[in-house]
PDB file of C-alpha atoms in Angstrom:
ATOM      1  CA  MET A1433       6.192  13.815 -20.733  1.00 45.00           C
ATOM      2  CA  ALA A1434       7.010  11.825 -17.257  1.00 55.00           C
ATOM      3  CA  ALA A1435       5.076  12.813 -14.046  1.00 65.00           C
ATOM      4  CA  ASP A1436       6.710  15.268 -11.799  1.00 75.00           C
ATOM      5  CA  MET A1437       7.700  12.992  -8.877  1.00 82.00           C
ATOM      6  CA  THR A1438       8.231  15.757  -6.478  1.00 88.00           C
ATOM      7  CA  PRO A1439       6.309  15.168  -3.042  1.00 91.00           C
ATOM      8  CA  PRO A1440       3.421  17.401  -3.025  1.00 91.00           C
ATOM      9  CA  VAL A1441       3.738  20.972  -0.926  1.00 91.00           C
ATOM     10  CA  ALA A1442       1.329  19.606   1.656  1.00 95.00           C
ATOM     11  CA  ALA A1443       3.102  16.219   2.191  1.00 96.00           C
ATOM     12  CA  ALA A1444       5.449  17.276   5.039  1.00 96.00           C
ATOM     13  CA  ALA A1445       2.725  19.079   7.062  1.00 97.00           C
ATOM     14  CA  PHE A1446       0.131  16.021   6.511  1.00 97.00           C
ATOM     15  CA  LEU A1447       3.094  13.243   7.544  1.00 97.00           C
ATOM     16  CA  ALA A1448       3.999  15.325  10.568  1.00 97.00           C
ATOM     17  CA  ALA A1449       0.038  15.577  11.665  1.00 97.00           C
ATOM     18  CA  HIS A1450      -0.007  11.785  11.398  1.00 97.00           C
ATOM     19  CA  GLY A1451       3.292  10.855  13.267  1.00 96.00           C
ATOM     20  CA  TRP A1452       5.744  10.837  10.511  1.00 96.00           C
ATOM     21  CA  PRO A1453       7.306  14.121  10.823  1.00 95.00           C
ATOM     22  CA  ASP A1454      10.988  13.138  10.311  1.00 94.00           C
ATOM     23  CA  ALA A1455      10.256  10.468   7.348  1.00 96.00           C
ATOM     24  CA  ARG A1456      11.800  10.449   4.038  1.00 95.00           C
ATOM     25  CA  ILE A1457       9.974  10.598   0.874  1.00 96.00           C
ATOM     26  CA  GLU A1458      10.790   8.408  -2.024  1.00 94.00           C
ATOM     27  CA  PRO A1459       8.911   8.165  -5.582  1.00 92.00           C
ATOM     28  CA  VAL A1460       7.210   4.925  -6.303  1.00 89.00           C
ATOM     29  CA  ALA A1461       6.002   4.050  -9.983  1.00 78.00           C
ATOM     30  CA  GLY A1462       2.716   4.965 -10.271  1.00 66.00           C
ATOM     31  CA  ASP A1463      -0.090   4.172 -12.852  1.00 68.00           C
ATOM     32  CA  ALA A1464      -1.686   5.955 -15.543  1.00 63.00           C
ATOM     33  CA  SER A1465      -3.792   8.325 -13.739  1.00 74.00           C
ATOM     34  CA  PHE A1466      -2.985  11.880 -12.014  1.00 84.00           C
ATOM     35  CA  ARG A1467      -2.459   9.815  -8.654  1.00 88.00           C
ATOM     36  CA  ARG A1468       1.329   9.566  -7.704  1.00 91.00           C
ATOM     37  CA  TYR A1469       2.710   7.476  -4.839  1.00 92.00           C
ATOM     38  CA  PHE A1470       5.839   7.930  -2.666  1.00 95.00           C
ATOM     39  CA  ARG A1471       7.066   5.329  -0.292  1.00 96.00           C
ATOM     40  CA  VAL A1472       7.640   7.224   3.538  1.00 97.00           C
ATOM     41  CA  ILE A1473      10.315   5.819   5.393  1.00 96.00           C
ATOM     42  CA  ASP A1474      10.772   6.565   8.863  1.00 95.00           C
ATOM     43  CA  GLY A1475      13.219   4.214  11.010  1.00 93.00           C
ATOM     44  CA  THR A1476      12.101   0.405  10.343  1.00 93.00           C
ATOM     45  CA  ARG A1477       8.657   1.454   9.185  1.00 94.00           C
ATOM     46  CA  SER A1478       7.448   2.325   5.941  1.00 96.00           C
ATOM     47  CA  ALA A1479       3.877   3.341   4.442  1.00 97.00           C
ATOM     48  CA  ILE A1480       2.824   4.720   0.766  1.00 95.00           C
ATOM     49  CA  LEU A1481       1.575   8.209   0.546  1.00 96.00           C
ATOM     50  CA  MET A1482      -0.858   8.579  -2.467  1.00 95.00           C
ATOM     51  CA  ASP A1483      -1.271  11.974  -4.133  1.00 94.00           C
ATOM     52  CA  ALA A1484      -4.564  11.856  -5.603  1.00 93.00           C
ATOM     53  CA  PRO A1485      -5.113  15.738  -6.711  1.00 90.00           C
ATOM     54  CA  PRO A1486      -8.253  17.314  -6.772  1.00 91.00           C
ATOM     55  CA  PRO A1487     -10.182  18.082  -8.846  1.00 89.00           C
ATOM     56  CA  GLN A1488      -8.373  15.530 -11.311  1.00 91.00           C
ATOM     57  CA  GLU A1489      -8.541  12.550  -8.694  1.00 91.00           C
ATOM     58  CA  ASP A1490     -11.188  11.784  -5.643  1.00 93.00           C
ATOM     59  CA  PRO A1491      -9.643   8.844  -3.483  1.00 94.00           C
ATOM     60  CA  ARG A1492     -12.961   8.433  -1.826  1.00 95.00           C
ATOM     61  CA  PRO A1493     -13.861   5.344  -3.953  1.00 95.00           C
ATOM     62  CA  PHE A1494     -10.623   3.874  -3.337  1.00 93.00           C
ATOM     63  CA  ILE A1495     -10.798   4.404   0.242  1.00 95.00           C
ATOM     64  CA  GLU A1496     -14.420   2.918   0.471  1.00 95.00           C
ATOM     65  CA  ILE A1497     -13.446  -0.187  -1.330  1.00 95.00           C
ATOM     66  CA  ALA A1498     -10.389  -0.735   0.459  1.00 93.00           C
ATOM     67  CA  ARG A1499     -12.232  -0.528   3.701  1.00 91.00           C
ATOM     68  CA  TRP A1500     -15.086  -2.735   2.524  1.00 93.00           C
ATOM     69  CA  LEU A1501     -12.272  -5.237   1.471  1.00 92.00           C
ATOM     70  CA  THR A1502     -10.590  -5.324   4.813  1.00 88.00           C
ATOM     71  CA  GLY A1503     -13.762  -5.609   6.482  1.00 89.00           C
ATOM     72  CA  ARG A1504     -14.401  -8.915   4.947  1.00 89.00           C
ATOM     73  CA  GLY A1505     -11.033 -10.294   5.430  1.00 86.00           C
ATOM     74  CA  PHE A1506      -9.457  -9.610   1.891  1.00 86.00           C
ATOM     75  CA  ALA A1507      -6.012  -8.068   1.316  1.00 83.00           C
ATOM     76  CA  ALA A1508      -5.975  -4.446   0.891  1.00 89.00           C
ATOM     77  CA  PRO A1509      -3.932  -1.435   2.009  1.00 90.00           C
ATOM     78  CA  GLU A1510      -5.081  -0.068   5.527  1.00 91.00           C
ATOM     79  CA  ILE A1511      -5.688   3.592   5.509  1.00 95.00           C
ATOM     80  CA  HIS A1512      -3.678   4.946   8.181  1.00 96.00           C
ATOM     81  CA  ALA A1513      -4.757   8.880   7.454  1.00 97.00           C
ATOM     82  CA  THR A1514      -6.734  10.896   4.515  1.00 97.00           C
ATOM     83  CA  ASP A1515      -6.923  14.528   3.936  1.00 97.00           C
ATOM     84  CA  LEU A1516      -9.399  14.647   1.059  1.00 95.00           C
ATOM     85  CA  ASP A1517      -9.268  18.543   0.504  1.00 94.00           C
ATOM     86  CA  THR A1518      -5.508  18.054  -0.567  1.00 95.00           C
ATOM     87  CA  GLY A1519      -6.108  14.409  -1.997  1.00 95.00           C
ATOM     88  CA  LEU A1520      -3.355  12.765   0.442  1.00 97.00           C
ATOM     89  CA  VAL A1521      -3.895   9.452   1.741  1.00 97.00           C
ATOM     90  CA  LEU A1522      -1.248   7.468   4.013  1.00 98.00           C
ATOM     91  CA  LEU A1523      -1.627   3.906   3.260  1.00 95.00           C
ATOM     92  CA  GLU A1524      -0.320   0.588   4.532  1.00 92.00           C
ATOM     93  CA  ASP A1525       3.226  -0.638   2.282  1.00 91.00           C
ATOM     94  CA  PHE A1526       2.708  -3.847   0.955  1.00 84.00           C
ATOM     95  CA  GLY A1527       6.311  -3.815   0.096  1.00 82.00           C
ATOM     96  CA  ASP A1528       7.827  -4.444  -3.465  1.00 78.00           C
ATOM     97  CA  VAL A1529       6.873  -7.599  -4.293  1.00 73.00           C
ATOM     98  CA  ARG A1530       4.254  -7.836  -7.233  1.00 73.00           C
ATOM     99  CA  MET A1531       1.970 -10.467  -8.225  1.00 70.00           C
ATOM    100  CA  ARG A1532       2.987 -10.351 -12.360  1.00 75.00           C
ATOM    101  CA  GLU A1533       6.341 -11.056 -11.503  1.00 79.00           C
ATOM    102  CA  THR A1534       5.906 -13.774  -8.920  1.00 74.00           C
ATOM    103  CA  VAL A1535       3.422 -15.713 -11.515  1.00 73.00           C
ATOM    104  CA  ASP A1536       5.912 -15.041 -14.281  1.00 81.00           C
ATOM    105  CA  ALA A1537       8.726 -16.889 -12.230  1.00 81.00           C
ATOM    106  CA  ALA A1538       6.233 -19.717 -11.657  1.00 76.00           C
ATOM    107  CA  PRO A1539       3.153 -19.989 -13.904  1.00 74.00           C
ATOM    108  CA  GLU A1540       2.277 -23.454 -12.703  1.00 69.00           C
ATOM    109  CA  ARG A1541       1.190 -21.854  -9.200  1.00 66.00           C
ATOM    110  CA  GLU A1542      -0.712 -18.861 -10.642  1.00 64.00           C
ATOM    111  CA  ALA A1543      -4.123 -20.029  -9.101  1.00 65.00           C
ATOM    112  CA  ARG A1544      -2.667 -20.919  -5.897  1.00 65.00           C
ATOM    113  CA  CYS A1545      -0.958 -17.655  -5.758  1.00 58.00           C
ATOM    114  CA  ILE A1546      -3.868 -15.463  -7.033  1.00 58.00           C
ATOM    115  CA  ALA A1547      -5.736 -16.866  -4.415  1.00 60.00           C
ATOM    116  CA  ARG A1548      -3.252 -16.539  -1.694  1.00 60.00           C
ATOM    117  CA  ARG A1549      -2.444 -13.137  -2.625  1.00 55.00           C
ATOM    118  CA  SER A1550      -5.702 -11.979  -2.994  1.00 53.00           C
ATOM    119  CA  THR A1551      -7.110 -12.676   0.153  1.00 51.00           C
ATOM    120  CA  ARG A1552      -3.970 -12.268   2.797  1.00 48.00           C
ATOM    121  CA  TRP A1553      -0.575 -10.718   2.702  1.00 45.00           C
ATOM    122  CA  CYS A1554       0.335 -13.296   5.628  1.00 44.00           C
ATOM    123  CA  ASP A1555      -1.510 -14.952   8.536  1.00 45.00           C
ATOM    124  CA  CYS A1556      -0.613 -12.744  11.133  1.00 43.00           C
ATOM    125  CA  SER A1557      -0.951  -9.195   9.075  1.00 43.00           C
ATOM    126  CA  ARG A1558      -4.372  -8.494   9.632  1.00 42.00           C
ATOM    127  CA  ARG A1559      -4.346  -9.548  13.351  1.00 42.00           C
ATOM    128  CA  ARG A1560      -1.399  -7.424  14.554  1.00 41.00           C
ATOM    129  CA  ARG A1561      -1.729  -4.837  11.889  1.00 42.00           C
ATOM    130  CA  HIS A1562       1.979  -4.890  10.716  1.00 43.00           C
ATOM    131  CA  ARG A1563       3.350  -5.587   7.590  1.00 44.00           C
ATOM    132  CA  CYS A1564       4.704  -9.162   7.078  1.00 43.00           C
ATOM    133  CA  ARG A1565       7.149  -9.412   3.817  1.00 41.00           C
ATOM    134  CA  ALA A1566       7.301 -12.653   2.335  1.00 41.00           C
ATOM    135  CA  THR A1567      10.818 -13.712   2.278  1.00 37.00           C
ATOM    136  CA  THR A1568      12.000 -11.859   5.383  1.00 35.00           C
ATOM    137  CA  SER A1569       9.091 -11.535   7.645  1.00 36.00           C
ATOM    138  CA  LYS A1570       9.329 -11.053  11.330  1.00 39.00           C
ATOM    139  CA  CYS A1571       6.239 -12.862  11.808  1.00 41.00           C
ATOM    140  CA  SER A1572       6.247 -16.215  13.148  1.00 41.00           C
ATOM    141  CA  THR A1573       3.094 -17.105  11.295  1.00 41.00           C
ATOM    142  CA  ALA A1574       3.934 -15.732   7.948  1.00 41.00           C
ATOM    143  CA  ARG A1575       3.876 -17.967   4.852  1.00 45.00           C
ATOM    144  CA  PRO A1576       6.196 -17.415   1.594  1.00 47.00           C
ATOM    145  CA  ILE A1577       4.201 -15.821  -1.050  1.00 46.00           C
ATOM    146  CA  CYS A1578       2.576 -18.698  -3.066  1.00 43.00           C
TER     147      CYS A1578
END
């Protein structure tokens, strides 16, 4: 049975409370759990809304690991906002480019790609706190993926 990809009831109020009152909410492919993911789009900015409904899911371990990784210079989505009672988490949107497809397209670059993607999205993403797309970045110091 396919997962219901209707945004959670609490999503609109959660997003409005965190500065995204007029955002569109679009489904994004999920994983094999109760979590669901949505892309939140408001003009030129976007974020990912994770729906980790209690009691089936607890987003706290994800949040703690993401903060631990970013605190040490590794790439993990920035946590913009959370509501643990509803299981909603607003995350940095890394875009649609996925490591597996990138590596499959050029297997000889796998080791370099894994090292680069696991430590940073682009040179400026951590300093300026904005998303840098690999091929269409507005960041002057962005490097292409792999």
